[in-house]
PDB file of C-alpha atoms in Angstrom:
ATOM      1  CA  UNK A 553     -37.607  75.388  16.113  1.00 52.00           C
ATOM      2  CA  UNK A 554     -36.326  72.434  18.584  1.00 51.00           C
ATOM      3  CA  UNK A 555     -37.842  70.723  15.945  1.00 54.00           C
ATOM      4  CA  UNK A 556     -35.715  72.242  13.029  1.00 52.00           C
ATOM      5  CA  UNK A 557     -32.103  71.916  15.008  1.00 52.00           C
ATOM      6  CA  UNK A 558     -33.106  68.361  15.969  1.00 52.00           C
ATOM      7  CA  UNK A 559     -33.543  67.650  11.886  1.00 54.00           C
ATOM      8  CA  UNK A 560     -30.195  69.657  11.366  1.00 54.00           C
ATOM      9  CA  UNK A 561     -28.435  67.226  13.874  1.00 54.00           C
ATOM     10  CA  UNK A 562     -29.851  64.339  12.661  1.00 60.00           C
ATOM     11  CA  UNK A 563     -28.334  64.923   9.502  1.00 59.00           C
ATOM     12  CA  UNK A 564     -25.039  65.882  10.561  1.00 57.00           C
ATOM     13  CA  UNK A 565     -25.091  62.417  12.419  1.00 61.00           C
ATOM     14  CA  UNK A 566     -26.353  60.886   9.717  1.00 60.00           C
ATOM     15  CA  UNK A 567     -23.087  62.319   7.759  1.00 60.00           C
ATOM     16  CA  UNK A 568     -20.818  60.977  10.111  1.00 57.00           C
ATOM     17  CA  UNK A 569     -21.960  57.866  10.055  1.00 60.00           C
ATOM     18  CA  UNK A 570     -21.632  57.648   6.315  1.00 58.00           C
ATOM     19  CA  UNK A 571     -17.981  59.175   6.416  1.00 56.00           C
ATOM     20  CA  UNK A 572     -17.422  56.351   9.013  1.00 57.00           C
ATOM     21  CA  UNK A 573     -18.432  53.518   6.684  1.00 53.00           C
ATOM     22  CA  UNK A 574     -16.742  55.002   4.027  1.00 55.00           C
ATOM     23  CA  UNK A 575     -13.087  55.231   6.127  1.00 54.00           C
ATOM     24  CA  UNK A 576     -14.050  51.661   7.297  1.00 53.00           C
ATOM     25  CA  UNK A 577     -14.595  50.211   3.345  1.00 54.00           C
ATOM     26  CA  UNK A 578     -11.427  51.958   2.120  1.00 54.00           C
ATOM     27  CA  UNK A 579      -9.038  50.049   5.117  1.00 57.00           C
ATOM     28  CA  UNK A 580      -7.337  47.638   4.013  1.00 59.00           C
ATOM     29  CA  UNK A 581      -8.443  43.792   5.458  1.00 60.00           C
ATOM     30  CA  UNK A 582      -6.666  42.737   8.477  1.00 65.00           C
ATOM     31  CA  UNK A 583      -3.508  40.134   7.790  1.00 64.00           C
ATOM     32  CA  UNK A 584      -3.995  37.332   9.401  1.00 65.00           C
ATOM     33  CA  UNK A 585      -1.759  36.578  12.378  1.00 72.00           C
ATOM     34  CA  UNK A 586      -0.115  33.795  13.925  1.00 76.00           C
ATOM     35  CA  UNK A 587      -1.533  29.889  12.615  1.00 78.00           C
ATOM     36  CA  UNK A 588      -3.538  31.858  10.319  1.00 78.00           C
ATOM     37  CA  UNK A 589      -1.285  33.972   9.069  1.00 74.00           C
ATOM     38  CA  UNK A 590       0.977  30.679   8.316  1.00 78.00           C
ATOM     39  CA  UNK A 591      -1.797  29.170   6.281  1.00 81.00           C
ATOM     40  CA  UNK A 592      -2.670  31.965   4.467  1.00 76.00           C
ATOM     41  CA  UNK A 593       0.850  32.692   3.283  1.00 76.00           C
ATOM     42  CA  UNK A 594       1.339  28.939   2.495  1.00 77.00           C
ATOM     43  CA  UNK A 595      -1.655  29.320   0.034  1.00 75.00           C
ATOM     44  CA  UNK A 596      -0.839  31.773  -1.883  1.00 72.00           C
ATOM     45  CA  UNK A 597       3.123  30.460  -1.906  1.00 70.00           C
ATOM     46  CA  UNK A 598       0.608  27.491  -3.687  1.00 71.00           C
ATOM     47  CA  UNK A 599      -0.986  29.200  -5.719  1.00 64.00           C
ATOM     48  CA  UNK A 600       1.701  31.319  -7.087  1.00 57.00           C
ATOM     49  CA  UNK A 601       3.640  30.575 -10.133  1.00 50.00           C
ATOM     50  CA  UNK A 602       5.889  27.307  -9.990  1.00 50.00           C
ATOM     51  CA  UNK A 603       8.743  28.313 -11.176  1.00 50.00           C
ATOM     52  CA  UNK A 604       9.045  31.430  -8.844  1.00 51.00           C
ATOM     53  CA  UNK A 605       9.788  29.127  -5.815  1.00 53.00           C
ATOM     54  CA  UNK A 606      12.960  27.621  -7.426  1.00 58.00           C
ATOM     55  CA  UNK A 607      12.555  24.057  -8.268  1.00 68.00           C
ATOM     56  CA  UNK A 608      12.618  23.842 -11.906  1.00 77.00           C
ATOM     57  CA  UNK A 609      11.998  20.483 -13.499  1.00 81.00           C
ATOM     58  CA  UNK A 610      13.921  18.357 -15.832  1.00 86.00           C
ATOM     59  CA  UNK A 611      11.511  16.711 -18.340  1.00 89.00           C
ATOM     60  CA  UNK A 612      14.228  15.083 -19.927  1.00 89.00           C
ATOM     61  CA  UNK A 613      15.370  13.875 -16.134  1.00 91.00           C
ATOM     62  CA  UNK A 614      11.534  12.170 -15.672  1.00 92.00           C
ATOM     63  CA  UNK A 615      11.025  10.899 -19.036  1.00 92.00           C
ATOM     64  CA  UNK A 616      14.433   8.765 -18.342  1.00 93.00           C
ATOM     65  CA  UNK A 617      13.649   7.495 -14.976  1.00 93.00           C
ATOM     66  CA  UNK A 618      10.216   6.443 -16.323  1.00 94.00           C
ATOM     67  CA  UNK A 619      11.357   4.909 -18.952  1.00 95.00           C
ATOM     68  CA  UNK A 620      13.748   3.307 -16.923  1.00 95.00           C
ATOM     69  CA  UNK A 621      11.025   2.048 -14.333  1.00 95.00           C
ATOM     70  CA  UNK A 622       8.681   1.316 -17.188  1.00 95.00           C
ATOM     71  CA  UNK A 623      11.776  -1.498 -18.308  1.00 95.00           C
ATOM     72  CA  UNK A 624      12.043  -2.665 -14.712  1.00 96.00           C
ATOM     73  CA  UNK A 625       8.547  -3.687 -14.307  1.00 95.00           C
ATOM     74  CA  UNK A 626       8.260  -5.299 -17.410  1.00 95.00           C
ATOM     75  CA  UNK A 627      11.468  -7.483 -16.977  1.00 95.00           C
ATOM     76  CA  UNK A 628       9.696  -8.415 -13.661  1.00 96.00           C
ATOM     77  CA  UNK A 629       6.314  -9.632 -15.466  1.00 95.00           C
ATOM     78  CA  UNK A 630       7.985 -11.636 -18.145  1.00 95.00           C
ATOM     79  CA  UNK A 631      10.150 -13.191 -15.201  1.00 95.00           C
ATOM     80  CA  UNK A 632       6.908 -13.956 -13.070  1.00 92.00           C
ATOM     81  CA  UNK A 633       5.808 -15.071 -16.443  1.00 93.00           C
ATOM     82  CA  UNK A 634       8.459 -17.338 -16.483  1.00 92.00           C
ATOM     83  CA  UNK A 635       8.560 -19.080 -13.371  1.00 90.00           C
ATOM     84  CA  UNK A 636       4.725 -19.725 -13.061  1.00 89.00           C
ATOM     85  CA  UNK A 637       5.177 -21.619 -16.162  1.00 90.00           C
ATOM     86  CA  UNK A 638       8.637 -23.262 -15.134  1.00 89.00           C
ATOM     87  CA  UNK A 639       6.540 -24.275 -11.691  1.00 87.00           C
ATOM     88  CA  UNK A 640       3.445 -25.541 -14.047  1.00 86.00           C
ATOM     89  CA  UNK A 641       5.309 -27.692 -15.461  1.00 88.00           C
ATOM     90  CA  UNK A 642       6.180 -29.982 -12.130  1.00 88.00           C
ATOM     91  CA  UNK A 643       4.436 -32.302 -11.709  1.00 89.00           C
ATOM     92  CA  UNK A 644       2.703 -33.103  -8.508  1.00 90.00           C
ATOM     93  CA  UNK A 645       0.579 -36.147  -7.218  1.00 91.00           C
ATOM     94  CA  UNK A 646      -2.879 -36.003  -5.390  1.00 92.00           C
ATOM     95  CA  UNK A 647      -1.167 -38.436  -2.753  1.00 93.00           C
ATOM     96  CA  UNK A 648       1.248 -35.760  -2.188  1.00 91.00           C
ATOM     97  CA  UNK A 649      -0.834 -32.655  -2.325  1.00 91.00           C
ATOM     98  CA  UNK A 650      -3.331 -34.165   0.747  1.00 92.00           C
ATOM     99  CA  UNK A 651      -0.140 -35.200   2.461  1.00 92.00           C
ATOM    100  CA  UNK A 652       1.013 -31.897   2.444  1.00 92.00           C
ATOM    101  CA  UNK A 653      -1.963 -30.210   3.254  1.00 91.00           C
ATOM    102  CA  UNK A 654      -2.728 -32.520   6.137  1.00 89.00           C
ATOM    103  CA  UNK A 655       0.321 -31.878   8.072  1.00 90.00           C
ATOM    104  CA  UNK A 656       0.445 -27.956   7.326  1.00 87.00           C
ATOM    105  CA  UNK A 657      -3.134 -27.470   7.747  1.00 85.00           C
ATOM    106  CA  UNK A 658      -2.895 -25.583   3.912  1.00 88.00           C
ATOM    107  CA  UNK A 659      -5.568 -25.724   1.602  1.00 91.00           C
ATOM    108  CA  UNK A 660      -4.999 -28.127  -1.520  1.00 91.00           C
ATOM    109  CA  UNK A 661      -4.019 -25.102  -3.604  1.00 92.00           C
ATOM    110  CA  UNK A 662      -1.234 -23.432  -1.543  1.00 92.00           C
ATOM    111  CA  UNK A 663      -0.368 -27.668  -0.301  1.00 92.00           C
ATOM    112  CA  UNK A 664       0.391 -27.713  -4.569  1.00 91.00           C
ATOM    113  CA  UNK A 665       2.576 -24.719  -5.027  1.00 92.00           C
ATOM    114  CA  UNK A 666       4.385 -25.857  -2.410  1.00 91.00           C
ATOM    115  CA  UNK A 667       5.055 -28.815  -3.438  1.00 93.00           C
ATOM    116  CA  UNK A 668       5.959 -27.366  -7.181  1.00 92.00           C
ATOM    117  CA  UNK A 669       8.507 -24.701  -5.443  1.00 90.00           C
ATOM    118  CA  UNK A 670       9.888 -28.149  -3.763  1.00 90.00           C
ATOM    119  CA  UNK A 671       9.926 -29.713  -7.534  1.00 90.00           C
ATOM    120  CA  UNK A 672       7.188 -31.852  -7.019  1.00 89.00           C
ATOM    121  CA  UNK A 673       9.163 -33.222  -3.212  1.00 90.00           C
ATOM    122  CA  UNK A 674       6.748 -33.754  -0.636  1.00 91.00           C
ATOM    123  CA  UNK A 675       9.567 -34.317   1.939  1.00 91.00           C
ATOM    124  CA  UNK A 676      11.465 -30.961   0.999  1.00 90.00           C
ATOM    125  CA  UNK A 677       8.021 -29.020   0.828  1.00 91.00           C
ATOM    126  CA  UNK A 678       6.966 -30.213   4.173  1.00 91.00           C
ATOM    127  CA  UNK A 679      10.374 -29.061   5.322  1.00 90.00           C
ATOM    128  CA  UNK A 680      10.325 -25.890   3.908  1.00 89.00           C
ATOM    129  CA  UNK A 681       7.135 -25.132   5.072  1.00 88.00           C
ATOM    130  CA  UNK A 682       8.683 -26.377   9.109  1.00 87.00           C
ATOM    131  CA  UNK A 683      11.233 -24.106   8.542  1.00 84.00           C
ATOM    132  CA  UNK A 684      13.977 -26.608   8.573  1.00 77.00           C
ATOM    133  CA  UNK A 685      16.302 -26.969   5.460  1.00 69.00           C
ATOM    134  CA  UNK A 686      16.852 -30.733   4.286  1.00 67.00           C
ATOM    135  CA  UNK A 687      19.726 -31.618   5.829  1.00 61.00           C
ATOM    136  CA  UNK A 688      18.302 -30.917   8.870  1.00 49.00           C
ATOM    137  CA  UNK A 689      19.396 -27.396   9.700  1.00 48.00           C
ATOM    138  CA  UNK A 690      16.977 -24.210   9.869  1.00 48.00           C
ATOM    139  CA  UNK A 691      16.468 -22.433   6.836  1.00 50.00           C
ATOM    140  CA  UNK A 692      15.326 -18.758   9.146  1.00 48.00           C
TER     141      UNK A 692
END
């Protein structure tokens, strides 16, 4: 009969123990607290619906100021445009270009633009490149 009563216990703790699990499934999670708590509630704030946070945007507004920026940079290309060929057009010698890049220790290529932002002078590229302004005072 010890036998019998030691079943009958062993399935009234076996009850308990699935009344336990039970209680333990229907809890709700634990929040997280502190840090965590902060980065959980910043995702979902992310994840919720846009305009529920108050910013509401102005297509209208964008479209505009891209359009406007859109204008900007093209003004900008067709004036880069325009001054590479103005420079192009200067005319530079050899004599001048190895002068230049002698005394500035420049390569031939950046000795030439030099010279064609200095309209082709070797004397006011050389002193633009020293810093100094042609009549003798510093251009910085």
């Amino acid at each position: 009969m010890a036998d019998a009563a030691s079943g009958a216990g062993d399935s009234v703790d076996k009850r308990k123990e699935d009344a336990g699990a039970e209680e333990q499934e229907e809890e709700e999670p634990r929040k997280p607290t502190g840090e965590q708590g902060k980065e959980a509630a910043a995702m979902a704030a992310m994840a919720g619906d846009d305009s529920a946070d108050g910013v509401e945007v102005d297509k209208a507004k964008i479209d505009e100021v891209m359009q406007s920026l859109n204008t900007k940079l093209a003004d900008k290309a067709k004036s880069e445009s325009l001054r590479a060929k103005v420079l192009s057009a200067v005319t530079v010698s050899a004599e001048d270009i190895a002068l230049v890049a002698d005394a500035t220790e420049l390569d031939a290529k950046q000795a030439e633009a030099a010279l064609r932002e200095a309209a082709g002078s070797a004397e006011v590229a050389l002193a633009r490149l020293a810093g100094v302004a042609v009549d003798g005072s510093h251009t910085g």
